Amino acid sequence: MTSLAGKSAIVTGSTSGIGKGIAEALAKAGANVMLNGFGDAAEIETQRAALAASAKVKVAFHGADMAKPAEIRDLVASAGREFGRVDILVNNAGIQFVAPVEQFPEDRWDAIIAINLSSAFHATKAALPGMRQAGWGRVINIASAHGLVASADKSAYVAAKHGIVGLTKTVALETAGSGVTCVAICPGWVLTPLVQKQIDAKAAASGLSPEAAKAALLSEKQPSKEFATPEQIAETALFLCSRAADQITGSTIALDGGWLAQ
Ligand code: NAD
């Protein structure tokens, strides 16, 4: 098992879903972790304290709004002050909004591009100098199957996720040979609050039961008809931090139950 003892990580959007799973896995492997995301302050503090106690590492929290560049810079600086260095940056925070392009609200477009794409640029820019100095670093971008193919009614999300795959390749080229790698993980459907909202909307629009709407959502895109789990994505992130992954850079790794093979 990969040991990350002595290393430190930032996982954006780690108060829920995939980010939470990744933060837990990195902490359990020995890394100090900076959590980030929205939610109830008392619940976040309970999550932070429980992870610190169970993993026996330092776990901190920074409430940066990933739509705001100055707050993102402060998140990275504060992790550096807290832990001495940022070795692993997981750009995970993300939101979704579904509507045809003619009806897509401009403020939702701007928010999705800011949170799902530009935030990764700002965080990577702030974290890279320290990684280069250390001669080791990992930038792990949580893209999506929608980073490689499109679906109707998701213009902003698909544009942002294709963008983050492009950013991944560029950062990989600029850091090649420095000990820093940059990889995009492309999940298919993962049952998190982000997807539950889409299941609820499908059920409401079609009159299907929640279970039938879930099955319909899966069979439309994901041949395995099974969700990928936050734990599987977290283990993939952990693998990307291992020595085996030293030469994996600029690439995409899909956990999509066959979605992209079609
Ligand atoms: P989620 O809704 O469970 O978690 C999203 C996290 O991002 C939460 O912690 C939330 O507080 C945080 N967040 C949202 N807006 C923020 C902001 N402005 N500033 C700071 N934090 C903010 O969603 P999830 O499914 O775990 O999604 C995580 C990532 O995985 C996203 O980038 C998403 O696009 C991607 N993804 C999800 C799926 C899926 O099927 N669930 C598939 C592919 C990719």
mmCIF file of C-alpha atoms and ligand atoms in Angstrom:
data_model
loop_
_atom_site.group_PDB
_atom_site.id
_atom_site.type_symbol
_atom_site.label_atom_id
_atom_site.label_comp_id
_atom_site.label_asym_id
_atom_site.label_seq_id
_atom_site.Cartn_x
_atom_site.Cartn_y
_atom_site.Cartn_z
ATOM 1 C CA MET A 1 0.000 0.000 0.000
ATOM 2 C CA THR A 2 1.237 3.499 -0.902
ATOM 3 C CA SER A 3 2.471 5.430 2.138
ATOM 4 C CA LEU A 4 1.994 9.176 1.995
ATOM 5 C CA ALA A 5 3.529 9.793 5.428
ATOM 6 C CA GLY A 6 5.147 13.225 5.516
ATOM 7 C CA LYS A 7 3.202 14.433 2.490
ATOM 8 C CA SER A 8 0.343 16.901 2.452
ATOM 9 C CA ALA A 9 -2.680 17.318 0.238
ATOM 10 C CA ILE A 10 -5.455 19.721 -0.635
ATOM 11 C CA VAL A 11 -8.732 18.207 -1.824
ATOM 12 C CA THR A 12 -11.170 20.844 -3.067
ATOM 13 C CA GLY A 13 -14.861 20.105 -2.575
ATOM 14 C CA SER A 14 -14.143 17.440 0.048
ATOM 15 C CA THR A 15 -17.147 17.938 2.328
ATOM 16 C CA SER A 16 -19.201 15.532 0.179
ATOM 17 C CA GLY A 17 -19.117 12.726 -2.366
ATOM 18 C CA ILE A 18 -15.987 11.939 -4.357
ATOM 19 C CA GLY A 19 -13.807 14.610 -2.725
ATOM 20 C CA LYS A 20 -14.689 13.331 0.739
ATOM 21 C CA GLY A 21 -13.725 9.807 -0.320
ATOM 22 C CA ILE A 22 -10.398 10.992 -1.729
ATOM 23 C CA ALA A 23 -9.580 13.077 1.375
ATOM 24 C CA GLU A 24 -10.249 10.044 3.602
ATOM 25 C CA ALA A 25 -8.064 7.751 1.495
ATOM 26 C CA LEU A 26 -5.150 10.213 1.368
ATOM 27 C CA ALA A 27 -5.340 10.787 5.138
ATOM 28 C CA LYS A 28 -5.507 7.040 5.824
ATOM 29 C CA ALA A 29 -2.379 6.625 3.682
ATOM 30 C CA GLY A 30 -0.625 9.102 6.001
ATOM 31 C CA ALA A 31 -0.950 12.481 4.274
ATOM 32 C CA ASN A 32 -1.938 15.635 6.115
ATOM 33 C CA VAL A 33 -5.073 16.924 4.410
ATOM 34 C CA MET A 34 -6.671 20.317 3.867
ATOM 35 C CA LEU A 35 -10.408 19.894 3.410
ATOM 36 C CA ASN A 36 -12.488 22.431 1.503
ATOM 37 C CA GLY A 37 -16.118 22.822 0.527
ATOM 38 C CA PHE A 38 -19.509 24.074 1.571
ATOM 39 C CA GLY A 39 -21.820 22.701 4.243
ATOM 40 C CA ASP A 40 -22.908 23.017 7.837
ATOM 41 C CA ALA A 41 -19.966 24.322 9.913
ATOM 42 C CA ALA A 42 -20.587 21.952 12.845
ATOM 43 C CA GLU A 43 -20.847 18.923 10.533
ATOM 44 C CA ILE A 44 -17.642 19.894 8.731
ATOM 45 C CA GLU A 45 -15.832 20.250 12.056
ATOM 46 C CA THR A 46 -17.101 16.796 13.109
ATOM 47 C CA GLN A 47 -15.862 15.354 9.790
ATOM 48 C CA ARG A 48 -12.481 17.100 10.200
ATOM 49 C CA ALA A 49 -11.939 15.956 13.797
ATOM 50 C CA ALA A 50 -13.062 12.370 13.101
ATOM 51 C CA LEU A 51 -10.694 12.012 10.142
ATOM 52 C CA ALA A 52 -7.768 13.500 12.085
ATOM 53 C CA ALA A 53 -8.428 11.073 14.960
ATOM 54 C CA SER A 54 -8.934 7.954 12.841
ATOM 55 C CA ALA A 55 -6.066 8.580 10.405
ATOM 56 C CA LYS A 56 -3.710 10.137 12.999
ATOM 57 C CA VAL A 57 -2.676 12.949 10.650
ATOM 58 C CA LYS A 58 -3.271 16.691 10.613
ATOM 59 C CA VAL A 59 -6.579 17.569 8.990
ATOM 60 C CA ALA A 60 -7.490 21.224 8.480
ATOM 61 C CA PHE A 61 -10.371 22.973 6.752
ATOM 62 C CA HIS A 62 -10.478 26.078 4.561
ATOM 63 C CA GLY A 63 -13.836 27.374 3.334
ATOM 64 C CA ALA A 64 -12.604 28.986 0.088
ATOM 65 C CA ASP A 65 -15.311 29.540 -2.485
ATOM 66 C CA MET A 66 -13.761 27.900 -5.558
ATOM 67 C CA ALA A 67 -15.442 30.494 -7.756
ATOM 68 C CA LYS A 68 -13.202 33.180 -6.216
ATOM 69 C CA PRO A 69 -9.532 33.298 -7.302
ATOM 70 C CA ALA A 70 -8.306 35.270 -4.253
ATOM 71 C CA GLU A 71 -9.890 32.720 -1.904
ATOM 72 C CA ILE A 72 -8.320 29.857 -3.886
ATOM 73 C CA ARG A 73 -4.873 31.458 -3.558
ATOM 74 C CA ASP A 74 -5.497 31.838 0.168
ATOM 75 C CA LEU A 75 -6.493 28.149 0.410
ATOM 76 C CA VAL A 76 -3.199 27.033 -1.148
ATOM 77 C CA ALA A 77 -1.132 29.507 0.921
ATOM 78 C CA SER A 78 -2.853 28.454 4.096
ATOM 79 C CA ALA A 79 -2.193 24.725 3.421
ATOM 80 C CA GLY A 80 1.467 25.629 2.849
ATOM 81 C CA ARG A 81 1.617 27.460 6.193
ATOM 82 C CA GLU A 82 -0.238 24.699 8.030
ATOM 83 C CA PHE A 83 1.697 21.712 6.656
ATOM 84 C CA GLY A 84 4.951 23.244 5.358
ATOM 85 C CA ARG A 85 4.257 22.193 1.773
ATOM 86 C CA VAL A 86 1.545 21.080 -0.653
ATOM 87 C CA ASP A 87 2.561 17.844 -2.390
ATOM 88 C CA ILE A 88 -0.796 16.696 -3.747
ATOM 89 C CA LEU A 89 -3.516 18.902 -5.185
ATOM 90 C CA VAL A 90 -6.835 17.290 -6.033
ATOM 91 C CA ASN A 91 -9.020 19.657 -8.063
ATOM 92 C CA ASN A 92 -12.400 18.108 -7.385
ATOM 93 C CA ALA A 93 -14.982 20.794 -6.484
ATOM 94 C CA GLY A 94 -17.752 20.867 -9.023
ATOM 95 C CA ILE A 95 -21.400 21.638 -9.671
ATOM 96 C CA GLN A 96 -23.910 20.672 -12.360
ATOM 97 C CA PHE A 97 -26.808 22.377 -14.108
ATOM 98 C CA VAL A 98 -28.904 20.812 -16.851
ATOM 99 C CA ALA A 99 -30.792 22.770 -19.543
ATOM 100 C CA PRO A 100 -30.761 23.136 -23.337
ATOM 101 C CA VAL A 101 -28.287 25.747 -24.504
ATOM 102 C CA GLU A 102 -30.969 28.259 -25.572
ATOM 103 C CA GLN A 103 -32.416 28.199 -22.059
ATOM 104 C CA PHE A 104 -29.162 27.848 -20.141
ATOM 105 C CA PRO A 105 -28.999 30.656 -17.543
ATOM 106 C CA GLU A 106 -25.890 32.807 -18.021
ATOM 107 C CA ASP A 107 -25.112 32.860 -14.312
ATOM 108 C CA ARG A 108 -25.089 29.004 -14.235
ATOM 109 C CA TRP A 109 -22.709 28.948 -17.211
ATOM 110 C CA ASP A 110 -20.365 31.379 -15.452
ATOM 111 C CA ALA A 111 -20.542 29.478 -12.148
ATOM 112 C CA ILE A 112 -19.820 26.088 -13.759
ATOM 113 C CA ILE A 113 -16.871 27.428 -15.757
ATOM 114 C CA ALA A 114 -15.508 29.147 -12.635
ATOM 115 C CA ILE A 115 -15.928 26.239 -10.188
ATOM 116 C CA ASN A 116 -15.369 23.219 -12.494
ATOM 117 C CA LEU A 117 -12.564 24.685 -14.643
ATOM 118 C CA SER A 118 -11.000 28.029 -13.678
ATOM 119 C CA SER A 119 -10.601 26.971 -10.032
ATOM 120 C CA ALA A 120 -8.214 24.202 -11.156
ATOM 121 C CA PHE A 121 -6.106 26.764 -13.040
ATOM 122 C CA HIS A 122 -5.879 29.092 -10.032
ATOM 123 C CA ALA A 123 -5.113 26.291 -7.546
ATOM 124 C CA THR A 124 -2.560 24.629 -9.840
ATOM 125 C CA LYS A 125 -0.816 27.950 -10.516
ATOM 126 C CA ALA A 126 -0.524 28.572 -6.785
ATOM 127 C CA ALA A 127 0.595 25.049 -5.837
ATOM 128 C CA LEU A 128 3.100 24.252 -8.615
ATOM 129 C CA PRO A 129 6.076 26.371 -7.446
ATOM 130 C CA GLY A 130 6.268 24.437 -4.153
ATOM 131 C CA MET A 131 5.970 21.068 -5.926
ATOM 132 C CA ARG A 132 8.733 21.980 -8.366
ATOM 133 C CA GLN A 133 10.946 23.058 -5.465
ATOM 134 C CA ALA A 134 10.328 19.724 -3.721
ATOM 135 C CA GLY A 135 10.974 17.794 -6.963
ATOM 136 C CA TRP A 136 7.769 15.809 -6.463
ATOM 137 C CA GLY A 137 4.104 16.605 -6.842
ATOM 138 C CA ARG A 138 0.767 15.320 -7.997
ATOM 139 C CA VAL A 139 -2.005 17.377 -9.580
ATOM 140 C CA ILE A 140 -5.090 15.176 -9.891
ATOM 141 C CA ASN A 141 -8.014 16.706 -11.727
ATOM 142 C CA ILE A 142 -11.424 15.148 -11.273
ATOM 143 C CA ALA A 143 -12.794 15.553 -14.787
ATOM 144 C CA SER A 144 -15.559 13.240 -16.025
ATOM 145 C CA ALA A 145 -16.619 11.000 -18.890
ATOM 146 C CA HIS A 146 -18.000 14.376 -19.981
ATOM 147 C CA GLY A 147 -14.383 15.512 -20.359
ATOM 148 C CA LEU A 148 -14.168 13.210 -23.400
ATOM 149 C CA VAL A 149 -17.699 12.946 -24.792
ATOM 150 C CA ALA A 150 -20.815 15.101 -24.568
ATOM 151 C CA SER A 151 -24.409 14.698 -23.482
ATOM 152 C CA ALA A 152 -27.294 16.969 -24.438
ATOM 153 C CA ASP A 153 -28.324 19.725 -22.022
ATOM 154 C CA LYS A 154 -24.954 19.892 -20.243
ATOM 155 C CA SER A 155 -23.190 22.561 -22.323
ATOM 156 C CA ALA A 156 -21.375 24.297 -19.463
ATOM 157 C CA TYR A 157 -20.409 21.074 -17.677
ATOM 158 C CA VAL A 158 -19.144 19.390 -20.865
ATOM 159 C CA ALA A 159 -17.228 22.530 -21.874
ATOM 160 C CA ALA A 160 -15.652 22.809 -18.417
ATOM 161 C CA LYS A 161 -14.752 19.106 -18.267
ATOM 162 C CA HIS A 162 -13.256 19.093 -21.787
ATOM 163 C CA GLY A 163 -11.369 22.208 -20.677
ATOM 164 C CA ILE A 164 -9.933 20.533 -17.601
ATOM 165 C CA VAL A 165 -8.706 17.610 -19.728
ATOM 166 C CA GLY A 166 -6.894 20.178 -21.905
ATOM 167 C CA LEU A 167 -5.483 21.926 -18.841
ATOM 168 C CA THR A 168 -4.273 18.540 -17.574
ATOM 169 C CA LYS A 169 -2.315 17.909 -20.786
ATOM 170 C CA THR A 170 -0.742 21.381 -20.768
ATOM 171 C CA VAL A 171 0.317 21.208 -17.117
ATOM 172 C CA ALA A 172 1.748 17.731 -17.777
ATOM 173 C CA LEU A 173 3.889 19.042 -20.643
ATOM 174 C CA GLU A 174 5.090 22.034 -18.634
ATOM 175 C CA THR A 175 6.055 19.870 -15.633
ATOM 176 C CA ALA A 176 7.402 16.832 -17.526
ATOM 177 C CA GLY A 177 10.642 15.598 -15.990
ATOM 178 C CA SER A 178 10.258 17.724 -12.847
ATOM 179 C CA GLY A 179 8.857 14.969 -10.602
ATOM 180 C CA VAL A 180 5.414 16.544 -10.859
ATOM 181 C CA THR A 181 2.630 14.773 -12.750
ATOM 182 C CA CYS A 182 -0.830 15.909 -13.771
ATOM 183 C CA VAL A 183 -3.591 13.421 -14.566
ATOM 184 C CA ALA A 184 -7.351 13.648 -15.075
ATOM 185 C CA ILE A 185 -9.636 11.015 -13.565
ATOM 186 C CA CYS A 186 -12.811 10.635 -15.635
ATOM 187 C CA PRO A 187 -15.614 9.013 -13.649
ATOM 188 C CA GLY A 188 -18.863 7.881 -15.209
ATOM 189 C CA TRP A 189 -21.892 7.918 -12.905
ATOM 190 C CA VAL A 190 -21.062 7.953 -9.185
ATOM 191 C CA LEU A 191 -23.986 8.038 -6.747
ATOM 192 C CA THR A 192 -23.341 11.323 -4.897
ATOM 193 C CA PRO A 193 -25.620 14.287 -4.072
ATOM 194 C CA LEU A 194 -24.659 15.814 -7.469
ATOM 195 C CA VAL A 195 -26.137 12.803 -9.291
ATOM 196 C CA GLN A 196 -28.995 12.224 -6.839
ATOM 197 C CA LYS A 197 -30.355 15.643 -7.881
ATOM 198 C CA GLN A 198 -30.363 14.501 -11.530
ATOM 199 C CA ILE A 199 -32.128 11.229 -10.567
ATOM 200 C CA ASP A 200 -34.762 13.200 -8.629
ATOM 201 C CA ALA A 201 -35.269 15.545 -11.615
ATOM 202 C CA LYS A 202 -35.601 12.562 -13.990
ATOM 203 C CA ALA A 203 -38.128 10.888 -11.669
ATOM 204 C CA ALA A 204 -40.159 14.111 -11.387
ATOM 205 C CA ALA A 205 -40.129 14.748 -15.148
ATOM 206 C CA SER A 206 -40.957 11.170 -16.203
ATOM 207 C CA GLY A 207 -43.184 9.955 -13.400
ATOM 208 C CA LEU A 208 -40.752 7.057 -12.778
ATOM 209 C CA SER A 209 -40.090 5.829 -9.249
ATOM 210 C CA PRO A 210 -36.703 6.935 -7.799
ATOM 211 C CA GLU A 211 -35.359 3.371 -8.271
ATOM 212 C CA ALA A 212 -36.577 3.197 -11.891
ATOM 213 C CA ALA A 213 -35.133 6.666 -12.602
ATOM 214 C CA LYS A 214 -31.781 5.515 -11.188
ATOM 215 C CA ALA A 215 -31.810 2.404 -13.411
ATOM 216 C CA ALA A 216 -32.795 4.505 -16.452
ATOM 217 C CA LEU A 217 -29.975 6.975 -15.815
ATOM 218 C CA LEU A 218 -27.426 4.141 -15.606
ATOM 219 C CA SER A 219 -28.639 2.159 -18.623
ATOM 220 C CA GLU A 220 -28.647 5.279 -20.809
ATOM 221 C CA LYS A 221 -24.855 5.734 -20.511
ATOM 222 C CA GLN A 222 -23.068 3.167 -18.351
ATOM 223 C CA PRO A 223 -23.018 -0.380 -19.830
ATOM 224 C CA SER A 224 -22.072 -1.998 -16.497
ATOM 225 C CA LYS A 225 -25.353 -0.569 -15.095
ATOM 226 C CA GLU A 226 -23.444 -0.087 -11.855
ATOM 227 C CA PHE A 227 -22.273 3.130 -10.244
ATOM 228 C CA ALA A 228 -18.565 3.743 -9.698
ATOM 229 C CA THR A 229 -17.963 4.555 -6.022
ATOM 230 C CA PRO A 230 -16.114 7.413 -4.308
ATOM 231 C CA GLU A 231 -13.884 4.709 -2.729
ATOM 232 C CA GLN A 232 -12.853 3.383 -6.160
ATOM 233 C CA ILE A 233 -12.013 6.889 -7.330
ATOM 234 C CA ALA A 234 -10.094 7.506 -4.107
ATOM 235 C CA GLU A 235 -8.037 4.328 -4.612
ATOM 236 C CA THR A 236 -7.263 5.465 -8.148
ATOM 237 C CA ALA A 237 -6.052 8.821 -6.783
ATOM 238 C CA LEU A 238 -3.904 6.929 -4.285
ATOM 239 C CA PHE A 239 -2.436 4.831 -7.107
ATOM 240 C CA LEU A 240 -1.593 8.056 -8.965
ATOM 241 C CA CYS A 241 0.426 9.106 -5.898
ATOM 242 C CA SER A 242 2.440 5.854 -5.980
ATOM 243 C CA ARG A 243 5.823 5.232 -7.624
ATOM 244 C CA ALA A 244 4.086 3.076 -10.233
ATOM 245 C CA ALA A 245 2.476 6.266 -11.547
ATOM 246 C CA ASP A 246 5.659 8.359 -11.847
ATOM 247 C CA GLN A 247 5.410 8.280 -15.651
ATOM 248 C CA ILE A 248 1.637 8.606 -15.893
ATOM 249 C CA THR A 249 1.123 12.235 -16.837
ATOM 250 C CA GLY A 250 -1.075 14.182 -19.216
ATOM 251 C CA SER A 251 -3.448 11.248 -19.476
ATOM 252 C CA THR A 252 -7.006 10.440 -18.531
ATOM 253 C CA ILE A 253 -8.107 7.454 -16.456
ATOM 254 C CA ALA A 254 -11.775 6.537 -16.781
ATOM 255 C CA LEU A 255 -13.845 4.707 -14.165
ATOM 256 C CA ASP A 256 -16.953 4.608 -16.283
ATOM 257 C CA GLY A 257 -18.332 1.058 -16.509
ATOM 258 C CA GLY A 258 -17.698 1.117 -20.274
ATOM 259 C CA TRP A 259 -19.397 4.493 -21.001
ATOM 260 C CA LEU A 260 -16.525 5.726 -23.195
ATOM 261 C CA ALA A 261 -16.087 2.432 -25.060
ATOM 262 C CA GLN A 262 -19.348 2.890 -26.947
HETATM 263 P P1 NAD B 1 -20.960 16.540 -4.568
HETATM 264 O O1 NAD B 1 -22.062 17.514 -4.839
HETATM 265 O O2 NAD B 1 -21.225 15.370 -3.688
HETATM 266 O O3 NAD B 1 -19.675 17.308 -3.985
HETATM 267 C C1 NAD B 1 -19.252 18.532 -4.517
HETATM 268 C C2 NAD B 1 -18.293 19.184 -3.548
HETATM 269 O O4 NAD B 1 -17.877 20.435 -4.104
HETATM 270 C C3 NAD B 1 -18.938 19.495 -2.192
HETATM 271 O O5 NAD B 1 -17.981 19.336 -1.172
HETATM 272 C C4 NAD B 1 -19.318 20.975 -2.336
HETATM 273 O O6 NAD B 1 -19.414 21.664 -1.081
HETATM 274 C C5 NAD B 1 -18.127 21.463 -3.142
HETATM 275 N N1 NAD B 1 -18.386 22.732 -3.810
HETATM 276 C C6 NAD B 1 -19.372 23.060 -4.680
HETATM 277 N N2 NAD B 1 -19.256 24.335 -5.036
HETATM 278 C C7 NAD B 1 -18.167 24.841 -4.391
HETATM 279 C C8 NAD B 1 -17.532 26.105 -4.359
HETATM 280 N N3 NAD B 1 -17.996 27.144 -5.051
HETATM 281 N N4 NAD B 1 -16.441 26.243 -3.568
HETATM 282 C C9 NAD B 1 -15.959 25.205 -2.839
HETATM 283 N N5 NAD B 1 -16.517 23.984 -2.845
HETATM 284 C C10 NAD B 1 -17.608 23.821 -3.606
HETATM 285 O O7 NAD B 1 -20.471 16.077 -6.016
HETATM 286 P P2 NAD B 1 -19.535 14.868 -6.514
HETATM 287 O O8 NAD B 1 -20.373 14.009 -7.370
HETATM 288 O O9 NAD B 1 -18.757 14.286 -5.405
HETATM 289 O O10 NAD B 1 -18.580 15.683 -7.518
HETATM 290 C C11 NAD B 1 -17.204 15.905 -7.277
HETATM 291 C C12 NAD B 1 -16.506 16.089 -8.608
HETATM 292 O O11 NAD B 1 -16.618 14.901 -9.375
HETATM 293 C C13 NAD B 1 -17.094 17.208 -9.479
HETATM 294 O O12 NAD B 1 -16.065 17.910 -10.132
HETATM 295 C C14 NAD B 1 -17.924 16.440 -10.480
HETATM 296 O O13 NAD B 1 -18.097 17.148 -11.693
HETATM 297 C C15 NAD B 1 -17.081 15.207 -10.657
HETATM 298 N N6 NAD B 1 -17.788 14.059 -11.228
HETATM 299 C C16 NAD B 1 -18.860 13.526 -10.584
HETATM 300 C C17 NAD B 1 -19.505 12.448 -11.155
HETATM 301 C C18 NAD B 1 -20.682 11.780 -10.503
HETATM 302 O O14 NAD B 1 -21.303 10.938 -11.161
HETATM 303 N N7 NAD B 1 -21.011 12.078 -9.258
HETATM 304 C C19 NAD B 1 -19.065 11.932 -12.375
HETATM 305 C C20 NAD B 1 -17.978 12.519 -12.998
HETATM 306 C C21 NAD B 1 -17.348 13.586 -12.407
#
